Every structure is written in structure tokens, then in C-alpha cells.
Short mmCIF file of C-alpha atoms and ligand atoms in Angstrom, two decimals:
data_model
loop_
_atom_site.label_atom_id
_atom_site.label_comp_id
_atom_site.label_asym_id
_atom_site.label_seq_id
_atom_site.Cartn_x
_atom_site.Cartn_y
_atom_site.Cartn_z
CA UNK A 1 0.00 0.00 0.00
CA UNK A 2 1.44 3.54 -0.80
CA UNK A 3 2.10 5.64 2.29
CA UNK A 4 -0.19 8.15 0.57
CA UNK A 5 -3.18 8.03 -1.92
CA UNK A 6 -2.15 11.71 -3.28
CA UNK A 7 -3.79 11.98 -6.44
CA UNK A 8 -3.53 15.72 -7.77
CA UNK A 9 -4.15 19.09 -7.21
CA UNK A 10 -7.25 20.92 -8.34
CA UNK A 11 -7.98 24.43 -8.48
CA UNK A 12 -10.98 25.48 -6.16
CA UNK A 13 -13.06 27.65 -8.30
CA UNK A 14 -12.28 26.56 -11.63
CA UNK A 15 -11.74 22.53 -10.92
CA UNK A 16 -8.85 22.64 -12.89
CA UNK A 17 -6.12 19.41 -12.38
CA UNK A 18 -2.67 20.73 -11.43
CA UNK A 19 0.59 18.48 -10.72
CA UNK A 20 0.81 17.70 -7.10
CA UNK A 21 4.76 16.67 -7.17
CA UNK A 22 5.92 20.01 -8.19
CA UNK A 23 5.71 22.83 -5.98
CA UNK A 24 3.03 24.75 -6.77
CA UNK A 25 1.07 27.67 -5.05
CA UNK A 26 -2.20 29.24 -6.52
CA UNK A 27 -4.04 27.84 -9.19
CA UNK A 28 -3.60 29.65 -12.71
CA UNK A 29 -6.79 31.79 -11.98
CA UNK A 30 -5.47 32.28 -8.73
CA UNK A 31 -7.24 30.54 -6.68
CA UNK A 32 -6.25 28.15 -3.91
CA UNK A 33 -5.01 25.01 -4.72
CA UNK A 34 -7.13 21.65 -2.63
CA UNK A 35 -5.14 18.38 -2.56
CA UNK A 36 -7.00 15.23 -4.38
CA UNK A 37 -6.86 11.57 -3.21
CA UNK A 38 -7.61 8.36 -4.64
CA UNK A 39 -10.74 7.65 -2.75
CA UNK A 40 -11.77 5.01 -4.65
CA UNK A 41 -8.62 2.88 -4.30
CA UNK A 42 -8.79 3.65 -0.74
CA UNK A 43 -12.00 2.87 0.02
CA UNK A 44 -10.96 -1.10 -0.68
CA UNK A 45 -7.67 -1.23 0.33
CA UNK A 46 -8.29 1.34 3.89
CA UNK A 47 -10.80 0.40 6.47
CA UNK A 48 -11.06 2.37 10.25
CA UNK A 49 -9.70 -1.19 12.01
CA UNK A 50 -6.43 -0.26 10.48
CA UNK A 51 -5.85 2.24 12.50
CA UNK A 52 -5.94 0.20 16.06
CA UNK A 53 -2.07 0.71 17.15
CA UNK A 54 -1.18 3.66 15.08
CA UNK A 55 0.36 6.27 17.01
CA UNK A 56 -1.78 8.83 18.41
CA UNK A 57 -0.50 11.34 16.06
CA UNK A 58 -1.96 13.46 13.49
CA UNK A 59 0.01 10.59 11.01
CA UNK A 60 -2.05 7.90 11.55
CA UNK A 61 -4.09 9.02 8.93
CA UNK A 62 -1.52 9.03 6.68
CA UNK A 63 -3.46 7.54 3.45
CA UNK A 64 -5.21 10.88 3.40
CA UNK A 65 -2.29 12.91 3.75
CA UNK A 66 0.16 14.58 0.58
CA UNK A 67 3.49 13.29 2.04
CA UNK A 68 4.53 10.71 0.11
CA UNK A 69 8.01 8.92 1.99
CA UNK A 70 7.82 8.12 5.65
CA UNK A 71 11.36 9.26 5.96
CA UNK A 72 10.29 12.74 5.24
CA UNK A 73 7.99 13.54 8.05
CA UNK A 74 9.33 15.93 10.37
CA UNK A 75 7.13 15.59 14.02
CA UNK A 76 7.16 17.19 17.59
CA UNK A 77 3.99 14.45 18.03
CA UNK A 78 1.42 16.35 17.34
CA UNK A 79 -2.00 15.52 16.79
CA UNK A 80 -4.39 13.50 18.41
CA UNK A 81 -5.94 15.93 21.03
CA UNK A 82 -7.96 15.49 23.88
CA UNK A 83 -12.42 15.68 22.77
CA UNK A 84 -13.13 16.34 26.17
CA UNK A 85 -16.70 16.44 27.40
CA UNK A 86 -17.61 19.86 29.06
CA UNK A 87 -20.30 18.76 31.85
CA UNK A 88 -20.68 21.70 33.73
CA UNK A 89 -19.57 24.44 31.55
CA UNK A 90 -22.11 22.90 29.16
CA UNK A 91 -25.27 22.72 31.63
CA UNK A 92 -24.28 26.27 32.77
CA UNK A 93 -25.23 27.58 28.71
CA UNK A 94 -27.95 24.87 28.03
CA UNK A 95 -25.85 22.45 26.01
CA UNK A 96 -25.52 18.89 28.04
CA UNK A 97 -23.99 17.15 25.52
CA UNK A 98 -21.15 19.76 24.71
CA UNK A 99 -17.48 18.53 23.79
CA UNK A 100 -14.41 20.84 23.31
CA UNK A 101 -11.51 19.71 20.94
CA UNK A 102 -8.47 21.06 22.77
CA UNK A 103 -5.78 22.34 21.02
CA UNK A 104 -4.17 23.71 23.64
CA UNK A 105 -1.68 20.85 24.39
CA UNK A 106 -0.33 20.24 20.82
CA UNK A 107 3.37 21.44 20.28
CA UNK A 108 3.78 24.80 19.81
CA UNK A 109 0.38 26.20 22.07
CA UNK A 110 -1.78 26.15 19.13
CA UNK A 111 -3.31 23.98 16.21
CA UNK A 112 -1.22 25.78 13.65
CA UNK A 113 1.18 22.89 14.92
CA UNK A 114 -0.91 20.59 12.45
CA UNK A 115 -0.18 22.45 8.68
CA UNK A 116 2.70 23.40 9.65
CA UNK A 117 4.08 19.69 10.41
CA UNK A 118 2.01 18.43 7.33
CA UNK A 119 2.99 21.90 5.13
CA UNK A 120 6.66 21.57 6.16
CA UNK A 121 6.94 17.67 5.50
CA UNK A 122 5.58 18.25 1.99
CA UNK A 123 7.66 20.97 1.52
CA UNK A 124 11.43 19.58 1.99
CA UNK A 125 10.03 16.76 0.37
CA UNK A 126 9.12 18.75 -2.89
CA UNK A 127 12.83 20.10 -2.46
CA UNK A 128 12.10 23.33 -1.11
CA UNK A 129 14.82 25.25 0.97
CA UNK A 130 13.42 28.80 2.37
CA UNK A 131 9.57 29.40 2.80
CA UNK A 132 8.12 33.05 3.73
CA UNK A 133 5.00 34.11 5.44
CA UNK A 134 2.63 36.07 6.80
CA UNK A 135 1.24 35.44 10.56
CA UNK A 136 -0.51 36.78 13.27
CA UNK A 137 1.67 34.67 15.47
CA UNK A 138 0.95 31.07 15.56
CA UNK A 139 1.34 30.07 12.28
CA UNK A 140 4.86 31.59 12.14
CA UNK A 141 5.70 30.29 15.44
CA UNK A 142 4.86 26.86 14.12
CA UNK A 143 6.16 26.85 10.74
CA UNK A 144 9.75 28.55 12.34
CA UNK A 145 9.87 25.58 14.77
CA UNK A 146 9.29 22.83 12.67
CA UNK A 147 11.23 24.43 9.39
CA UNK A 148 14.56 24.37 12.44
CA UNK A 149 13.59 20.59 13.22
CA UNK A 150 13.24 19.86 9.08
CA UNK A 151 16.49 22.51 8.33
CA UNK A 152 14.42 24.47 5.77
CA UNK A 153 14.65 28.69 6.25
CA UNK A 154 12.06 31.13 7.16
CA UNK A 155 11.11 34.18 6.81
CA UNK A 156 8.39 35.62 9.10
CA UNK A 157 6.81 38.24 8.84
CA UNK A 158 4.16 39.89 12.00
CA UNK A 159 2.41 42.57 13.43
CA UNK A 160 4.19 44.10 16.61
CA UNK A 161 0.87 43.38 18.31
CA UNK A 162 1.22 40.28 17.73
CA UNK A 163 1.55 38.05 20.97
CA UNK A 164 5.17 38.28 22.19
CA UNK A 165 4.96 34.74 22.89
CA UNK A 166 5.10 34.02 19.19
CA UNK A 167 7.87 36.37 18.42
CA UNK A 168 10.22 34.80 20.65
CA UNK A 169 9.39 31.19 19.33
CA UNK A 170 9.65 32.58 15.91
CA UNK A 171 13.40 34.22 16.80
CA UNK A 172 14.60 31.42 18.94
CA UNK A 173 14.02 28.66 16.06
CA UNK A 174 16.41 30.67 13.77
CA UNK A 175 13.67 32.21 11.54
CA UNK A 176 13.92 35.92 9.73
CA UNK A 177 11.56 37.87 11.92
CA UNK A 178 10.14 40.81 10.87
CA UNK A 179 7.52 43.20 12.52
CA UNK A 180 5.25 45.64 10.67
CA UNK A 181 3.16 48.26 12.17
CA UNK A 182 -0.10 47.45 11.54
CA UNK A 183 -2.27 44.02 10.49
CA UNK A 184 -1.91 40.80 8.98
CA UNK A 185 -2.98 42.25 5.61
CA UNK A 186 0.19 44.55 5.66
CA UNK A 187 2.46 41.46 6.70
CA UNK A 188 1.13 40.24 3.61
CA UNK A 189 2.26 42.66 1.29
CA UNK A 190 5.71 42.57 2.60
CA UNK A 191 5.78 38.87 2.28
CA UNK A 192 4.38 38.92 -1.32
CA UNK A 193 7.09 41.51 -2.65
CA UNK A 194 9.96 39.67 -0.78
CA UNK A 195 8.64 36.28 -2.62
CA UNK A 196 8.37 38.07 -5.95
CA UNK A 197 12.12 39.29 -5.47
CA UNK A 198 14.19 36.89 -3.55
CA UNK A 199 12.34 33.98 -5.42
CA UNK A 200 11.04 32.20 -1.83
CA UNK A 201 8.49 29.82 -0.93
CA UNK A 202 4.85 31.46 -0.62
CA UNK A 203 3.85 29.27 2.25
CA UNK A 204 1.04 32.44 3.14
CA UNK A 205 -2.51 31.09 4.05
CA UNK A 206 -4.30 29.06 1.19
CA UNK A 207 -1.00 30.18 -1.01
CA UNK A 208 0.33 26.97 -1.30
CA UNK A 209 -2.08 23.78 -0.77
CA UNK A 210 -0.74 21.36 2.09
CA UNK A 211 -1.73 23.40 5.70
CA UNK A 212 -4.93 22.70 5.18
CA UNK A 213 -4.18 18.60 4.92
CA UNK A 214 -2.68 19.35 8.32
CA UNK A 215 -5.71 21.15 9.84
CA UNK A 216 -8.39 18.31 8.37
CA UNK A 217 -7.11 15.87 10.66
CA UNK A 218 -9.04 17.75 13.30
CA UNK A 219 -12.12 17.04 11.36
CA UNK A 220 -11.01 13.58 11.11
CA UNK A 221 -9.73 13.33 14.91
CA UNK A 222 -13.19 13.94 15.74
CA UNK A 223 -15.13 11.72 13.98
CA UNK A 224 -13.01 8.87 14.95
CA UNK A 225 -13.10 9.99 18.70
CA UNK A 226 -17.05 9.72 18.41
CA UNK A 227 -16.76 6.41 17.07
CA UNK A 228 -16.79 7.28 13.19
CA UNK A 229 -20.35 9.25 14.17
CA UNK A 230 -20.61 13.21 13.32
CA UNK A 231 -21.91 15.79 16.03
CA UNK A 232 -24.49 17.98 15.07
CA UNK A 233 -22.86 21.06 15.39
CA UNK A 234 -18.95 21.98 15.04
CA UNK A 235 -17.82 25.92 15.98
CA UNK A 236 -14.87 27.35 15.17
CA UNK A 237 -13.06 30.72 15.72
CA UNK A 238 -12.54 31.81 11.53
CA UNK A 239 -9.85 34.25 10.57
CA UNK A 240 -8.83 32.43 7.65
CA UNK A 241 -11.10 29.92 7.73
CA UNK A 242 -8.44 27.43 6.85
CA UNK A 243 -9.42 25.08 9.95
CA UNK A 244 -13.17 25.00 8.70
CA UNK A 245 -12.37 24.76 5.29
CA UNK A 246 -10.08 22.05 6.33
CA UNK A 247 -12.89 20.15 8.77
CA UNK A 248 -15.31 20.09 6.07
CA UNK A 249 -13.00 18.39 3.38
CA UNK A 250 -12.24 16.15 5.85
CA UNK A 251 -15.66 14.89 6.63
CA UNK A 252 -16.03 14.70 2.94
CA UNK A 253 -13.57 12.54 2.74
CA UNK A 254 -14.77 10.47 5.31
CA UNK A 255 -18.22 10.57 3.66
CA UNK A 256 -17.08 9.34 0.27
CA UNK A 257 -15.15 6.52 2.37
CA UNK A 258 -18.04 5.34 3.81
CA UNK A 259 -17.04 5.88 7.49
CA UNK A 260 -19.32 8.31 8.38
CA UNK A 261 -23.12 8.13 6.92
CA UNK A 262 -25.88 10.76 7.65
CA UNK A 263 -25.72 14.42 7.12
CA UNK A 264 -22.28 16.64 7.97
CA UNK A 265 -22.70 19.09 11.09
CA UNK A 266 -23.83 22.39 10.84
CA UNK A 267 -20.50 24.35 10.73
CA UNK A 268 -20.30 27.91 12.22
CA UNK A 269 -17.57 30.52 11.92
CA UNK A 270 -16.82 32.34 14.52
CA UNK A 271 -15.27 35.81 14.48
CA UNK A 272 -15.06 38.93 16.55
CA UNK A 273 -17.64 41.82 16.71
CA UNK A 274 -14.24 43.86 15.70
CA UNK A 275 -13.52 41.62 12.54
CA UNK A 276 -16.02 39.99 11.15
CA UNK A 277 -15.98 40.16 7.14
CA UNK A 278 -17.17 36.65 7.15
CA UNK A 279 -20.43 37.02 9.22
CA UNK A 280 -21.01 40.29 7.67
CA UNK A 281 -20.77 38.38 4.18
CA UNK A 282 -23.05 35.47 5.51
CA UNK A 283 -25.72 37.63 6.69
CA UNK A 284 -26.08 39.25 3.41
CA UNK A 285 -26.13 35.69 1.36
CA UNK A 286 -22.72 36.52 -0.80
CA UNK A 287 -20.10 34.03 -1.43
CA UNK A 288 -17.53 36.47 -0.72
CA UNK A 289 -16.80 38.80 1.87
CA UNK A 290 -15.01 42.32 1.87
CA UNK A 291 -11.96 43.77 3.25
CA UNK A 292 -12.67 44.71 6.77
CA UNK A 293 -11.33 48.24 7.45
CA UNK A 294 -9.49 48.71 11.04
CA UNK A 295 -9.92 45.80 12.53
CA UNK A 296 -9.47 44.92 15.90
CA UNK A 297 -9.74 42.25 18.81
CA UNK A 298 -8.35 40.39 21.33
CA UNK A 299 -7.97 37.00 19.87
CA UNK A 300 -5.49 37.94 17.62
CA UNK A 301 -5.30 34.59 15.38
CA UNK A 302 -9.13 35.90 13.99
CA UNK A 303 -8.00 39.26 13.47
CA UNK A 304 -7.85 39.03 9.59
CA UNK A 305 -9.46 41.44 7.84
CA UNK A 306 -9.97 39.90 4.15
CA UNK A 307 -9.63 35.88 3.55
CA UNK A 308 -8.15 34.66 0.26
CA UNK A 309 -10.15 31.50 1.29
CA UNK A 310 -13.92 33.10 2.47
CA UNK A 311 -15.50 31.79 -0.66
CA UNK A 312 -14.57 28.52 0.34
CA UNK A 313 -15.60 29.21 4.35
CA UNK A 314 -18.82 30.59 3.00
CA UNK A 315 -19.25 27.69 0.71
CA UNK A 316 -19.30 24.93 3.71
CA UNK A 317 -21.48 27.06 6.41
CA UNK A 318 -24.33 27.14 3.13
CA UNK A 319 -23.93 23.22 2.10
CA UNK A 320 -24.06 22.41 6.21
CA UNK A 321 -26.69 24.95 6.92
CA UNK A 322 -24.25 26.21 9.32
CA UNK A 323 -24.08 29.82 10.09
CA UNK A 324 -21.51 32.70 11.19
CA UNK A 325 -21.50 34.69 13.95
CA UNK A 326 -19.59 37.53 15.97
CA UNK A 327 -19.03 38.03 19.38
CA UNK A 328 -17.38 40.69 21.28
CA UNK A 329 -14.19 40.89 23.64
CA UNK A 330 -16.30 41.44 26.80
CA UNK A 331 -18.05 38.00 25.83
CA UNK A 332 -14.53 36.37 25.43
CA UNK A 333 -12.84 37.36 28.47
CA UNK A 334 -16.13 36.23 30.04
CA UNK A 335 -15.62 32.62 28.84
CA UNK A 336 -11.59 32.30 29.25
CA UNK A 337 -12.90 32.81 33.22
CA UNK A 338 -16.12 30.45 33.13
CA UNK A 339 -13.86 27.57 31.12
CA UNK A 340 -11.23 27.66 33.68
CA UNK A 341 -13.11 28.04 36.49
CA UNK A 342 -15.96 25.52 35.53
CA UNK A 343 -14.00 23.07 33.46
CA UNK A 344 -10.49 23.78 34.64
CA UNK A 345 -9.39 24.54 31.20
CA UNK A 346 -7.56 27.46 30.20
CA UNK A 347 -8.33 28.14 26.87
CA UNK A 348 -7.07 31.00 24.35
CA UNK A 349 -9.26 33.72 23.45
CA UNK A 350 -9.92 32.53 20.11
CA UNK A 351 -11.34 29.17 21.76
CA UNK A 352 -13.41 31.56 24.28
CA UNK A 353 -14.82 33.29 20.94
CA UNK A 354 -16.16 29.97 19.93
CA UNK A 355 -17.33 28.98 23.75
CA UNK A 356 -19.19 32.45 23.88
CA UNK A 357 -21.03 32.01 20.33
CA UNK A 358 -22.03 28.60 21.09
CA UNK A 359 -23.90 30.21 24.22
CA UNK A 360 -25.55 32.91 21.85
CA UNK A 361 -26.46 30.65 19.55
CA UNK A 362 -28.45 28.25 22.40
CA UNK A 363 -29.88 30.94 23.85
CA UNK A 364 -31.33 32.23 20.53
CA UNK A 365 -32.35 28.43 19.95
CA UNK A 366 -30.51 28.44 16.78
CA UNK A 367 -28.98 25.28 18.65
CA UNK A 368 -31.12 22.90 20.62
CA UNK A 369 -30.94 21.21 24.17
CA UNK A 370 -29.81 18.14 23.11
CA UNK A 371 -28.05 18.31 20.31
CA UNK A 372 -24.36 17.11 20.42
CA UNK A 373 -21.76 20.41 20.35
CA UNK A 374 -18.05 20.23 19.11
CA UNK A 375 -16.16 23.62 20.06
CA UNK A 376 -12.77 24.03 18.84
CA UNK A 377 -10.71 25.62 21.66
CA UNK A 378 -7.55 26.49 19.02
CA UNK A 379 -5.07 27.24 21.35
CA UNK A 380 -3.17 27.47 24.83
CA UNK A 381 -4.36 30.19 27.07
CA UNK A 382 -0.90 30.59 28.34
CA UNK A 383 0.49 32.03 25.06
CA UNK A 384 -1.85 35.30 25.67
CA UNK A 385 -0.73 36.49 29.13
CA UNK A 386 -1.88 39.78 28.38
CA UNK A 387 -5.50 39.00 27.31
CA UNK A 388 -6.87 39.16 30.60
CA UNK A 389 -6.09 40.90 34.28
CA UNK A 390 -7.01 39.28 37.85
CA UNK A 391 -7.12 40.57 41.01
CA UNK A 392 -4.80 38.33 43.70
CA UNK A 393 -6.31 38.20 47.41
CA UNK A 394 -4.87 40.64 49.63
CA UNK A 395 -2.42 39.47 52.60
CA UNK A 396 -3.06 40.11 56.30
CA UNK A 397 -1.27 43.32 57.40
CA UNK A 398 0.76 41.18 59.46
CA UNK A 399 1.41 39.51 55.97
CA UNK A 400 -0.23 36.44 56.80
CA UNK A 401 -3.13 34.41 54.82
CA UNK A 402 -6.62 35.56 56.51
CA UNK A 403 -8.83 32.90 57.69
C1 PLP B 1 -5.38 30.34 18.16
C2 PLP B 1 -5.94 30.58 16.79
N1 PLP B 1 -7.22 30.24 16.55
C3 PLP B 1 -7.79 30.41 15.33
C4 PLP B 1 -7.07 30.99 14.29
C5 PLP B 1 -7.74 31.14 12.94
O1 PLP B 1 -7.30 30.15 12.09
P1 PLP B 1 -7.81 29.94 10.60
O2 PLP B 1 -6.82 30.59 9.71
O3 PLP B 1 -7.86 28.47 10.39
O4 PLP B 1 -9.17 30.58 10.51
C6 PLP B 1 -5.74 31.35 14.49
C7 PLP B 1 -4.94 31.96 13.40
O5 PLP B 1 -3.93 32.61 13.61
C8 PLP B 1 -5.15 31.14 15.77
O6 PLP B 1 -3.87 31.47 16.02
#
């Protein structure tokens, strides 16, 4: 059996076939780029038993992923997350039966762990050398560390309000770290000019088509944790969207397998009341959404003002009759405090986001009682010291601990 059932590339809005083993970024119309396998070989040859014993990595779903030589995975383990159930948190908003996906104990603090393993892997396996992007801080965190542990080069490029966290990751695995006052937008300017000149890797969002392989295998993580059965709703916190465009390819996938049967859960995006080009967009029935001017939030990773990907994000809330919604800082401060002190999770504010929509959206009845409720929580709270204050107890003046 090959390692993987790669197929080809094919361009998202105009379906046309591309060369996977040559490095490629947009399509010719440009467009992004999805990754093709041969589902129909797979479906005899694959079957979910095979996976008893695999590692509890994002790898043992190999067969569905572009890297083609075992030798050229480069890992820090990741994958495999905790779907914890959320018993208290979830009676306190109405939603019994609510589960969170937590990211925050993957290397690196945050799912961008997952494309960039499976982005970098494919990447010094299709002989490239030095990739460049874009980040609010994650994603260049992630791709820095795990370009040192494959010995590509990087060149990252984010805004100084970035979390500092990030920047010193970024720095301390050797990358090119630049800072640019003002948003992720501008980052990407910079990053498209120094590609254009210096003749580097365009690993940007959606730019080039393997970080999404690496973010599916949440969608797939969490159909096998439910025993190859689908929830009925999924939430995620949307800047680019890559994560829910990369959940609902994967439950494709899974569909045309045959491992999962009925109909896919209703996906939502999530984004803040400060950025929210997608909602906006899905409120007004487009397929695309438009460049949100001054943006700002706290959860920094959905701070993205225009999506290369939104027609594709908009695309699977329509087909899953999901929806999008925005929700403000107050609301996500509120939830990092009611997850940790309910659930004894500290989650990132991007994760709050989704926590506090999936309240909204209960108490608006836009999700029922008993429906089952999948919340990504993207990231470690402890890479965002700054995102909220608290108040210590005060000592005895004799400096001792009152009764
Ligand atoms: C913690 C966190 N959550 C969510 C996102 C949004 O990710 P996506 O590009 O998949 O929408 C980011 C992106 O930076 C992030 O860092």
C-alpha cells in the first residue's frame, strides 16, 4: 500500500487538475489550490480497524495525507488531542452534551502545529529550501519551529501586536523575523514583494495547498473519537477559515469513504464583533466577503481582515446549513474565566470566541438542548498572558493568609 493516496491538485473555483509533485502555489486563476486523493482505491484497500495501534498522532491518517516517503515527516507528536466532554460548563449555557476539541496541548500552544508539520513535510520533500510568510503569530511560530527541526529557512513576517509569545518562538528557532506596524494584511504585502524578489516559498494562508491537509485531521480526529459518528454542530473561531475549510474536506472525505453516513454538522464561523468580514458576508447571502477596514480584537489569530479562502468558508457554512456569527471581547474574556473556572481549562481567546457564540447561539435556539456540540478551543491560554487581568487576594497586614 502507498504511504499516501495523493492523487492531484485541483484548483478550487475553476476545478482545474494541477501536478501535485511540483511545488506549486495558486491555481492559474489564482485561486487556492485543494489536494485530491484516490478515494476510490482507498475505500478497498483502507478500512477504520487499520488504524488500532497507530500512534496517536496526526500521522495515523496518513493515506489521506500529501506526504509521500515516511522518511520525510518531520514531528514534535502532534496531533491527536484530547475531545473532552464539558459537563458543567455545558449545563451552565444549556448544552448537556457539549465537547471541546483542545488544542491547547499540541506542540507549539496552538493547532497551527498541524499544517505546519504536514505543510513543512511536503515541503522539503518537494525540495524546497526557504519558505516566507505572513502570521498573526501562531502560524509563524509553528512553521519557524518545525522548518529548524526539518532545516528548511524562514522568513516571518508579524504585526508588533502580535503576541510576544510568538515572536520569541519565531526568533529562537532561527527564523527571519520581521515586525510591521499594523495588520496581517500589511504582513502580507511585505511577504508577497519579498517572494516576488528573492524567489522564496509562498507558504502564506491558502498560497500553497498542504496546511490545510494538516488542519483536516481535526475534522477527522473527531469523527473517529465519536466512534466514526458526526456531532451535530462543530464551531470554530474563523480568521482564515483554513481550519473550517479544512474540517469540512475532511468529513467529505470520510463521507465518500463510507465511514461516516448521515448528514455533515452544521459548521459555524466564529469571528469577533471587531472583525467579522465573514459574518457580515453570511448575513447578506454573498459568497464572498469584503476587506474589513481597522480591525481589531483580542484574539489575535481571527483578526484578519480579508480571507483569500472566504468563498470557500462561506461555501461549507451554506452546504451544512451552518451559520456565522460575531461576538465581542467582553463575551470572550467572560468565557476564558467560566472555562477555567468551571472546566479547569484554560483556553485561548480565540477558543473563548467559539465557547461564547455557542452560548448565543443556544440561547437564541438556533442550537437545541440536546443536540451534540463540538467547540474548537484552538489554542493554549498561556500564550496570551496579556489578554486578561485578575485581582490576587490581599495578605493580612501582618502579611499572613486571613482565615
Ligand atoms: C489560536 C488561533 N485560533 C484560530 C485561528 C484562525 O485560524 P484559521 O486561519 O484556520 O481561521 C488562528 C490563526 O492565527 C489562531 O492562532
Amino acid at each position: 500500500m502507498p504511504y499516501s493516496y495523493l492523487s492531484h491538485l485541483r484548483c478550487s473555483k475553476t476545478g482545474e487538475i494541477v501536478d501535485a509533485d511540483q511545488p506549486q502555489q495558486l491555481s492559474p486563476v489564482g485561486a487556492p489550490l485543494l489536494a485530491s486523493y484516490d478515494l476510490e482505491a482507498l475505500k478497498q484497500a483502507w478500512h477504520p480497524a487499520a488504524l488500532l495501534g497507530r500512534p496517536a498522532s496526526l500521522w495515523r491518517y496518513h493515506e489521506l495525507l500529501p506526504v509521500r516517503d515516511p522518511a520525510q515527516v518531520i514531528t514534535l507528536g502532534e496531533g491527536f488531542t484530547p475531545l473532552l466532554p464539558l459537563p458543567a460548563f455545558g449545563k451552565q449555557i444549556g448544552i448537556p452534551d457539549l465537547w471541546m476539541k483542545d488544542e491547547s496541548i499540541i506542540p507549539t500552544g496552538s493547532f497551527k502545529a498541524r499544517g505546519a508539520a504536514v505543510g513543512v513535510s511536503r515541503a522539503r520533500e518537494l525540495g524546497i529550501t526557504h519558505f516566507a510568510m505572513p502570521t498573526n503569530g501562531n502560524a509563524g511560530a509553528a512553521w519557524a519551529l518545525y522548518g529548524a527541526r526539518a532545516g528548511l529557512r524562514s522568513t516571518i513576517v508579524m504585526p508588533q501586536a502580535a503576541p510576544a509569545i510568538t515572536r520569541l518562538e519565531t526568533s529562537l528557532a532561527g527564523a527571519r523575523l520581521y515586525l510591521v506596524d499594523g495588520l496581517i494584511s500589511d504582513a502580507g504585502r511585505q511577504v508577497a514583494e519579498a517572494v516576488a524578489e528573492q524567489g522564496l516559498f509562498d507558504a502564506s494562508t491558502l498560497k500553497e495547498p498542504y496546511r490545510i491537509e494538516g488542519k483536516k485531521t481535526m475534522g477527522l480526529e473527531i469523527a473517529e473519537q465519536l466512534g466514526w459518528t458526526l456531532p451535530d454542530v462543530i464551531l470554530y473561531p474563523t480568521g482564515g477559515g483554513v481550519g473550517l475549510i479544512g474540517i469540512y474536506k475532511a468529513l467529505q472525505e470520510l463521507q465518500e469513504l463510507g465511514w461516516v453516513k448521515g448528514p455533515l454538522p452544521r459548521l459555524v464561523a466564529v469571528q469577533a464583533s471587531g472583525c467579522a468580514p465573514i459574518v457580515q458576508a453570511w448575513q447578506q447571502g454573498e459568497r464572498e466577503s469584503r476587506f474589513w477596514p481597522d480591525s481589531q480584537t483580542l484574539a489575535f489569530g481571527i483578526n484578519v481582515p480579508k480571507a483569500l479562502g472566504d468563498f470557500l468558508v462561506l461555501d461549507a457554512l451554506y452546504r451544512t446549513e451552518g451559520c456565522a456569527i460575531a461576538v465581542d471581547d467582553s463575551a470572550i474574556q467572560r468565557e476564558i474565566r467560566q472555562l477555567a473556572a468551571r472546566e479547569g481549562s484554560f483556553v485561548c481567546p480565540e477558543g473563548a470566541a467559539a465557547f461564547a457564540a455557542a452560548r448565543q447561539l443556544r440561547e437564541a435556539g438556533w442550537i437545541q438542548g440536546g443536540e451534540r456540540v463540538v467547540v474548537l478551543n484552538t489554542g493554549a491560554g498561556i500564550k496570551y498572558p496579556d489578554a486578561i487581568t485578575v485581582v490576587p487576594q490581599r495578605l493580612r497586614r501582618d502579611g499572613r493568609i486571613p482565615a
